[in-house]
PDB file of C-alpha atoms in Angstrom:
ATOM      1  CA  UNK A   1      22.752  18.187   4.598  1.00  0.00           C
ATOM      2  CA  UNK A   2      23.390  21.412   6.892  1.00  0.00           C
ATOM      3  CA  UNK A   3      21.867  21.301  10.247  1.00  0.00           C
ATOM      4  CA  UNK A   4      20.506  24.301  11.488  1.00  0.00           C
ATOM      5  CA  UNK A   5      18.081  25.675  13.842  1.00  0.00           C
ATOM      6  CA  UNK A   6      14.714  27.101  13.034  1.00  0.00           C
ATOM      7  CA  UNK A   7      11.376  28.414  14.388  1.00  0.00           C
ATOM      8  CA  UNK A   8       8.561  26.175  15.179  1.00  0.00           C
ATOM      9  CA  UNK A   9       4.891  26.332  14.402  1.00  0.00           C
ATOM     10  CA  UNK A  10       3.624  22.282  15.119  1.00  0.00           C
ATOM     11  CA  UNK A  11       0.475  21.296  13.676  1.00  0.00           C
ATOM     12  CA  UNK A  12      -1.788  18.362  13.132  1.00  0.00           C
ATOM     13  CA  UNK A  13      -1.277  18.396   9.381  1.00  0.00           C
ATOM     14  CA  UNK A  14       1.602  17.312   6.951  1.00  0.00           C
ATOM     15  CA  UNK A  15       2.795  20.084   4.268  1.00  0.00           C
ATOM     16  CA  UNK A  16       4.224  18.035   1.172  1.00  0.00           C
ATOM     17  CA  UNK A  17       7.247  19.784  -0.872  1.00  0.00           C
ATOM     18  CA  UNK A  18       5.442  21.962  -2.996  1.00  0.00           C
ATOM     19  CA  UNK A  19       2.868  22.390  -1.339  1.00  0.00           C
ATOM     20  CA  UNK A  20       0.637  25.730  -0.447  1.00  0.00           C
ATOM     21  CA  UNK A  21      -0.687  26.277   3.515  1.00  0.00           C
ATOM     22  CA  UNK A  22      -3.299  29.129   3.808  1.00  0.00           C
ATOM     23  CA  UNK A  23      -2.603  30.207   7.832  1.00  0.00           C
ATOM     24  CA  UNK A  24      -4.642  32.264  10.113  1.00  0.00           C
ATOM     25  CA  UNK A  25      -1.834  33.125  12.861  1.00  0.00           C
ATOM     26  CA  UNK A  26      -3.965  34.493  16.350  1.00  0.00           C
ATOM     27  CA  UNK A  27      -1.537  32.953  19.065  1.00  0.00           C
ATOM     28  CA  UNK A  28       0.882  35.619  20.247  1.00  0.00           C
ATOM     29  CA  UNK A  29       3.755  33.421  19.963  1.00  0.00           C
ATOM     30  CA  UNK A  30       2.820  33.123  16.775  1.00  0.00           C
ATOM     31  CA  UNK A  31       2.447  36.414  15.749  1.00  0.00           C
ATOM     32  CA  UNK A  32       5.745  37.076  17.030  1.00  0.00           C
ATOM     33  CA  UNK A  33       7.365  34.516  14.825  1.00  0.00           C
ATOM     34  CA  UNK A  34       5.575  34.906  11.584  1.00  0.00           C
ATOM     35  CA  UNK A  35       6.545  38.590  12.089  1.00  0.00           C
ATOM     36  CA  UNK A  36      10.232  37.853  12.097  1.00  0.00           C
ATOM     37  CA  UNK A  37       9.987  35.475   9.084  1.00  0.00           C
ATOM     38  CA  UNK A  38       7.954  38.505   7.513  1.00  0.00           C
ATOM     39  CA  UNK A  39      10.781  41.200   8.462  1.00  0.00           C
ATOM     40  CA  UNK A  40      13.485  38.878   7.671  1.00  0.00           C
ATOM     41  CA  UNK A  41      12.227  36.718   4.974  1.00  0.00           C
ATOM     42  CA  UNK A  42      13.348  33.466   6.906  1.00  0.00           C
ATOM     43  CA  UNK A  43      11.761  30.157   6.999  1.00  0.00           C
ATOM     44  CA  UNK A  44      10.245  28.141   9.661  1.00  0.00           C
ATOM     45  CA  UNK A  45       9.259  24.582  10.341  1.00  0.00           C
ATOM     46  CA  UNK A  46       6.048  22.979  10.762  1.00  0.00           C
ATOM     47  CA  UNK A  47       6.557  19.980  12.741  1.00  0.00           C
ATOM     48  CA  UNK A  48       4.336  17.091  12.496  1.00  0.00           C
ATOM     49  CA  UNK A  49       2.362  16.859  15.905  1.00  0.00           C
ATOM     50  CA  UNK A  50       0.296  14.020  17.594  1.00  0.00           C
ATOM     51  CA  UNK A  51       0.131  13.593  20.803  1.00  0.00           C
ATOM     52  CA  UNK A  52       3.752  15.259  20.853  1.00  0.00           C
ATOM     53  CA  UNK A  53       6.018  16.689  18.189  1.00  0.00           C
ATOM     54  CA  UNK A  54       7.498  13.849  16.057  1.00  0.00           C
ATOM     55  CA  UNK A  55      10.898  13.383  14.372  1.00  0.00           C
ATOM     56  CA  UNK A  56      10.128  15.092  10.840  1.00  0.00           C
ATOM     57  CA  UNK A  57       8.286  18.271   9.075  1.00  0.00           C
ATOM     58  CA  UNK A  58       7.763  20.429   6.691  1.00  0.00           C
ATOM     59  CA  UNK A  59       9.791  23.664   6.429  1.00  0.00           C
ATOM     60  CA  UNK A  60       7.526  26.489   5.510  1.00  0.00           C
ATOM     61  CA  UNK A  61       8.323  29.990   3.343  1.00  0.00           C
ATOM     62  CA  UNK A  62       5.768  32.877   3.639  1.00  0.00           C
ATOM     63  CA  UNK A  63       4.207  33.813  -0.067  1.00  0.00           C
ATOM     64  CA  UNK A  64       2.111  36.464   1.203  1.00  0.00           C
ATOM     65  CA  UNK A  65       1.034  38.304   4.494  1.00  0.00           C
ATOM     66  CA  UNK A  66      -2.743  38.639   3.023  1.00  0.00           C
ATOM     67  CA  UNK A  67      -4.503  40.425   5.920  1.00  0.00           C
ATOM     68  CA  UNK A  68      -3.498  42.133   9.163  1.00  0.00           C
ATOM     69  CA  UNK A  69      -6.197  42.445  11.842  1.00  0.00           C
ATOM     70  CA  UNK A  70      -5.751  45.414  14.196  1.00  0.00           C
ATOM     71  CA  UNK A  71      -5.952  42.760  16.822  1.00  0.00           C
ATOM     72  CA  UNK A  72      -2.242  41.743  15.108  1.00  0.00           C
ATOM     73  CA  UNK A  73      -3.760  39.169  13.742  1.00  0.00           C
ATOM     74  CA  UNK A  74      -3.011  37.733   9.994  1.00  0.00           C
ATOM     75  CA  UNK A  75      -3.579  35.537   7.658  1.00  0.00           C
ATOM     76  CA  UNK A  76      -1.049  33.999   5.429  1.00  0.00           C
ATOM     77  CA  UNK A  77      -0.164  31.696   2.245  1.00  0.00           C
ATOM     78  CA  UNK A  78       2.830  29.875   3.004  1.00  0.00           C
ATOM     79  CA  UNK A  79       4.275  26.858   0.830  1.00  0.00           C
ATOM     80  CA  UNK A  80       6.471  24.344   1.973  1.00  0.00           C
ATOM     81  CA  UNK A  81       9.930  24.224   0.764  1.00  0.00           C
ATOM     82  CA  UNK A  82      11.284  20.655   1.603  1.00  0.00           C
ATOM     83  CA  UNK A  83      10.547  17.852   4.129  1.00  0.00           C
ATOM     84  CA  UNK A  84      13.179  18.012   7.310  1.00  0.00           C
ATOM     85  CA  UNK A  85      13.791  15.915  10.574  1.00  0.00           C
ATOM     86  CA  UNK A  86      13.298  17.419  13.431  1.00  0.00           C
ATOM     87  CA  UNK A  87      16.721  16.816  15.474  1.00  0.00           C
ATOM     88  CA  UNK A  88      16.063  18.753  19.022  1.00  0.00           C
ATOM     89  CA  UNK A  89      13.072  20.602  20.368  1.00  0.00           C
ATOM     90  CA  UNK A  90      12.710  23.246  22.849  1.00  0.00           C
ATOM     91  CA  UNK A  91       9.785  24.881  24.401  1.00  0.00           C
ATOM     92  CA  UNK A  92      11.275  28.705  24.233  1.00  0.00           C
ATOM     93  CA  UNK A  93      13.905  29.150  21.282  1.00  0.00           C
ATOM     94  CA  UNK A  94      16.333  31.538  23.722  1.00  0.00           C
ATOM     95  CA  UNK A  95      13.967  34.524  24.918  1.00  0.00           C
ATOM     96  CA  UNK A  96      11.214  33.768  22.340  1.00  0.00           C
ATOM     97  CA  UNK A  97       7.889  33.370  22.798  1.00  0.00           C
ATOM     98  CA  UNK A  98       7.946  30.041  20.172  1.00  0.00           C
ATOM     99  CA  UNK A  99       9.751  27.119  20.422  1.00  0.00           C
ATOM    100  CA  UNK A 100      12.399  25.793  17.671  1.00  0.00           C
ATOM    101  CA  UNK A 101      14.816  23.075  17.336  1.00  0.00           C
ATOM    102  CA  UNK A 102      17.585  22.129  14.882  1.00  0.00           C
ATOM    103  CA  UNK A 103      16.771  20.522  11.730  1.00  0.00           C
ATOM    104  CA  UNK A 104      18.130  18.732   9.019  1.00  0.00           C
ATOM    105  CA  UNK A 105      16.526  18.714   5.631  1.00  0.00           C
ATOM    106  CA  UNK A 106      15.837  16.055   3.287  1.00  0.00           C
ATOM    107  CA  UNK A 107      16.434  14.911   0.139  1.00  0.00           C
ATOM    108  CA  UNK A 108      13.854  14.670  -2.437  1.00  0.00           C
ATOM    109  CA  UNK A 109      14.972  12.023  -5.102  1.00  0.00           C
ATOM    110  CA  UNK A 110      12.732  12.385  -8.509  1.00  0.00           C
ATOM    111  CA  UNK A 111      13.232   8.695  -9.429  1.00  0.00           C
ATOM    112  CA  UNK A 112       9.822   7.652 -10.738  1.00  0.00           C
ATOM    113  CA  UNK A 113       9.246   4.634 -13.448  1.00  0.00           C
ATOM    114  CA  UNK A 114       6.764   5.425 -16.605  1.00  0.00           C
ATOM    115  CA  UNK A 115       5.228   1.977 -15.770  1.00  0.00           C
ATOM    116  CA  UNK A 116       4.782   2.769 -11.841  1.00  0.00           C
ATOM    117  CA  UNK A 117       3.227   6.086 -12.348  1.00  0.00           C
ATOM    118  CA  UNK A 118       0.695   4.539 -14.983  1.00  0.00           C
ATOM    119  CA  UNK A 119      -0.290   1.860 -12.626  1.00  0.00           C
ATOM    120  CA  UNK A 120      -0.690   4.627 -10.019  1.00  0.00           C
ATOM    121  CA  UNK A 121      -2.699   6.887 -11.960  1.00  0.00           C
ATOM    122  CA  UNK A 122      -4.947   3.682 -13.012  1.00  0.00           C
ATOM    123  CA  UNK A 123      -5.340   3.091  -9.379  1.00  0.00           C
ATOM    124  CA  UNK A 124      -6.761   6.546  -8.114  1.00  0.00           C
ATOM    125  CA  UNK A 125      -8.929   6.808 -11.341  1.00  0.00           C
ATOM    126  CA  UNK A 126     -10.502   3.746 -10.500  1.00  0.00           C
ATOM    127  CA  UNK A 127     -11.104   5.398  -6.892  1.00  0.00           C
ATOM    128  CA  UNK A 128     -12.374   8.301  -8.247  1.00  0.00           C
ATOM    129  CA  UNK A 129     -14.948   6.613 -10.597  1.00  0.00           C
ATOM    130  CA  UNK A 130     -16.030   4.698  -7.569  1.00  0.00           C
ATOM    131  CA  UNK A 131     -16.194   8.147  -5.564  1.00  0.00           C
ATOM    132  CA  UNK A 132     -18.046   9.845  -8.298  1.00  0.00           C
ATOM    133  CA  UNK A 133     -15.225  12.075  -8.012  1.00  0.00           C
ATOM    134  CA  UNK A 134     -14.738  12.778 -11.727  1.00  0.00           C
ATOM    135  CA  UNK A 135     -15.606  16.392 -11.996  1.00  0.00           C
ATOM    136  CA  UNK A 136     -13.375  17.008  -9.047  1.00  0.00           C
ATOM    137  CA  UNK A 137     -10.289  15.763  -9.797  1.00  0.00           C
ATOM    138  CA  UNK A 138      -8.433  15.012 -13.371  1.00  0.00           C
ATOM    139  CA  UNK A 139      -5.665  12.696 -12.005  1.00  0.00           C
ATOM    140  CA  UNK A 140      -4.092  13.058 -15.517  1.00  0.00           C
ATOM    141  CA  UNK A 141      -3.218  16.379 -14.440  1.00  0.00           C
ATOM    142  CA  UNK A 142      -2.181  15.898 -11.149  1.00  0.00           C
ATOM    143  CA  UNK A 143       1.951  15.460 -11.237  1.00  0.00           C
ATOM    144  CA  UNK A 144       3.183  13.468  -8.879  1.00  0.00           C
ATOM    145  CA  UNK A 145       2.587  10.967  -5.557  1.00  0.00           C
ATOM    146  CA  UNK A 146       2.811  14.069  -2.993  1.00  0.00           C
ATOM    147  CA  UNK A 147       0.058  16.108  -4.921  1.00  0.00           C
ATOM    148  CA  UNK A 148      -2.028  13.019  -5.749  1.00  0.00           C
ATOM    149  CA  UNK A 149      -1.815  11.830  -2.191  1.00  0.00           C
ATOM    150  CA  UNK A 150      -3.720  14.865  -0.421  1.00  0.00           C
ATOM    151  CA  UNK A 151      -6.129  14.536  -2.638  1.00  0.00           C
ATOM    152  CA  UNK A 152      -7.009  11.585  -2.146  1.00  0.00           C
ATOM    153  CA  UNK A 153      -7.691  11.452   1.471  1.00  0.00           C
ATOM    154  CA  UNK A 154      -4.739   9.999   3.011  1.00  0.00           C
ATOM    155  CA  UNK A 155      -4.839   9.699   7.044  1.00  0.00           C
ATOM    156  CA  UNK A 156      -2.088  11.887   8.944  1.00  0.00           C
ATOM    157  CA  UNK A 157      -0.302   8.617   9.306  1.00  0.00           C
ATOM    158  CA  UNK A 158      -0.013   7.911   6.135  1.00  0.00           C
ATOM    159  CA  UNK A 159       0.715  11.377   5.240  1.00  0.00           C
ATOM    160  CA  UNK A 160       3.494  11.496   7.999  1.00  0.00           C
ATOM    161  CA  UNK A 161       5.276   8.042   6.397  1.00  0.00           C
ATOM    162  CA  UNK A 162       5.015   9.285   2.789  1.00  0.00           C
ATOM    163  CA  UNK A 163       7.285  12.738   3.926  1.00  0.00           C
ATOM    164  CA  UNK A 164      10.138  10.905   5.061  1.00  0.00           C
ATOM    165  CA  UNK A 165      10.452   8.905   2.011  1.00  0.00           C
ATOM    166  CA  UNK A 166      13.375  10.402  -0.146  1.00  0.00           C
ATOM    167  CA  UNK A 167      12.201   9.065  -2.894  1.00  0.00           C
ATOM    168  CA  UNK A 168       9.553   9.272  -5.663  1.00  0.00           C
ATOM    169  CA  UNK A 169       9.802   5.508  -6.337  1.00  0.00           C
ATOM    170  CA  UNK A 170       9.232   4.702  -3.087  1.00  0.00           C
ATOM    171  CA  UNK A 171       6.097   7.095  -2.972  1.00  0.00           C
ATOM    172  CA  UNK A 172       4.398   5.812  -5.614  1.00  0.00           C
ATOM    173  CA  UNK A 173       5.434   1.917  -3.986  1.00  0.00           C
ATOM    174  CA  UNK A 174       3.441   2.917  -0.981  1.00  0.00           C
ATOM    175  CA  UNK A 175       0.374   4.618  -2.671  1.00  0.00           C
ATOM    176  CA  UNK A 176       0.328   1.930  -5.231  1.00  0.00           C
ATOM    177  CA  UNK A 177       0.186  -0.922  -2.066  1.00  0.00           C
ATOM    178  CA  UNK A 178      -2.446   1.652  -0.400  1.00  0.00           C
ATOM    179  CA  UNK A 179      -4.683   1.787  -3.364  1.00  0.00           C
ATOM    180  CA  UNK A 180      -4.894  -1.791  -4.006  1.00  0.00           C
ATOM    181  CA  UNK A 181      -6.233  -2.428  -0.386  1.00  0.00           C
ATOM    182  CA  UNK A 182      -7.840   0.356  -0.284  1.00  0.00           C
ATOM    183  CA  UNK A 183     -10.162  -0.372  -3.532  1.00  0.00           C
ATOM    184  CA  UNK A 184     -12.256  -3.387  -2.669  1.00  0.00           C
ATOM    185  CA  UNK A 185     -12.639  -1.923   0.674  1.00  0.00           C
ATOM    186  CA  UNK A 186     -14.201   1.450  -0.887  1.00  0.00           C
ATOM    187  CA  UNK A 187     -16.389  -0.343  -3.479  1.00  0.00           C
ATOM    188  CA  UNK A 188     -17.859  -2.741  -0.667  1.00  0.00           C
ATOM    189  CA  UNK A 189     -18.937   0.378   0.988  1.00  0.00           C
ATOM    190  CA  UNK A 190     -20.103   2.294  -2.092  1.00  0.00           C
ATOM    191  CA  UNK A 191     -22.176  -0.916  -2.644  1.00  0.00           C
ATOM    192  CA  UNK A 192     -23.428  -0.644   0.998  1.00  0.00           C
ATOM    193  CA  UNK A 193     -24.801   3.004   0.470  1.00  0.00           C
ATOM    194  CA  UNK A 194     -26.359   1.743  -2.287  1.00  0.00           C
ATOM    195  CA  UNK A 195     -28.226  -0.739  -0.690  1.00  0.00           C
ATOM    196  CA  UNK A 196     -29.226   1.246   1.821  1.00  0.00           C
ATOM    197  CA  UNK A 197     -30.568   4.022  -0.484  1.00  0.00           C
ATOM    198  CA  UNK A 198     -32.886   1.111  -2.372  1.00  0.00           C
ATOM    199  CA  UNK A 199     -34.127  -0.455   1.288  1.00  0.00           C
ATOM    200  CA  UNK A 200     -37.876   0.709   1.654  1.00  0.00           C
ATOM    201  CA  UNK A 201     -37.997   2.209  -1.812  1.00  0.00           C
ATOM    202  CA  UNK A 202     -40.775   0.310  -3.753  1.00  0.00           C
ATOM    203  CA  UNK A 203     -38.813  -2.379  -6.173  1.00  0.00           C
ATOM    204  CA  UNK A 204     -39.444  -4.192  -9.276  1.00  0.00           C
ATOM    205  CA  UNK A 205     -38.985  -7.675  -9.599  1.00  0.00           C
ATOM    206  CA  UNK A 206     -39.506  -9.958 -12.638  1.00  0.00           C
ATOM    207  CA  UNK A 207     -41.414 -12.885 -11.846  1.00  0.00           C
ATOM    208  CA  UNK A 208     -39.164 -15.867 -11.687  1.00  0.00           C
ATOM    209  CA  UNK A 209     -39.688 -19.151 -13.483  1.00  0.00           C
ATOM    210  CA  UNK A 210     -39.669 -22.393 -12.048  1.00  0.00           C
TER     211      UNK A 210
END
């Protein structure tokens, strides 16, 4: 892979390959990058931050500048083009007003099993019927792990290990594990709310025969 260096724009939020980012850029830094990727039509990168910026991201292409503010504001749909790691960072990319680094994208390996994705898909259906979730998501139409996984609540972390995986096997691996722990976990809970909802309610009990 070509190493290169890019624009940043951290955030507290993964972007999976594929995937669309509505932005609202305000920060003049900001302004003055997305401006150059708008005149230039060049990417940038959206590193992964907590705490700091970490070792991989998302690098981002502009769709469509969808409002300018007279303030120079504007908001944006971007979509994210490929997961990178983040090889060097600096605070000012030469006389910028944003930082950058060099990158290095990543590979994105479309190796999944018939028999992994069904168990997968059995998984988060399950979850959703739990959730009550039916009427807002179809996981039969949902395509693969990256797409599945934001919509089904994943934490950053687990967002953040799932983009440096290279491979769709190993995606599905990790959201299959996830699911199965995740499952009894959800249900004890559901069963919890439940219990609360009945306590003070006036109940019905058949007599009991001794």
């Amino acid at each position: 892979m070509v190493k290169r260096v890019v624009p940043f724009f951290p955030l507290r939020l993964v972007a999976f390959p594929g995937e669309q980012v509505n932005l609202h850029i305000f920060e003049p830094r900001y302004k003055q990058l997305i401006q150059e990727c708008l005149d230039s039509g060049s990417t940038f990168v959206i590193p992964v931050f907590q705490n700091r910026v970490l070792d991989f991201g998302s690098e981002m292409e502009i769709v469509s500048l969808v409002k300018r503010y007279t303030t120079g504001e504007m908001d944006i749909i971007t979509r994210c083009i490929s997961a990178v790691q983040v090889l060097s960072f600096k605070d000012k990319l030469g006389d910028k007003l944003y930082a950058g680094g060099e990158v290095e994208s990543l590979e994105n390996i479309n190796d999944p099993s018939t028999e992994q994705w069904n168990e997968l898909k059995t998984l988060a259906k399950e979850l959703v019927q739990v959730l009550k979730m039916e009427d807002k998501l179809d996981v039969d139409l949902v395509t693969d792990s990256f797409e599945l996984a934001h919509k089904l609540g994943l934490s950053l972390e687990q967002e953040y290990d799932m983009l440096q995986m290279v491979r769709e096997s190993q995606r599905q691996t990790y959201m299959i594990n996830h699911l199965t722990r995740a499952l009894p976990l959800v249900k004890e809970m559901e069963r919890a709310k439940e219990r609360i909802r009945m306590n003070g309610h006036f109940q019905h009990h058949d007599p009991l025969n001794f």
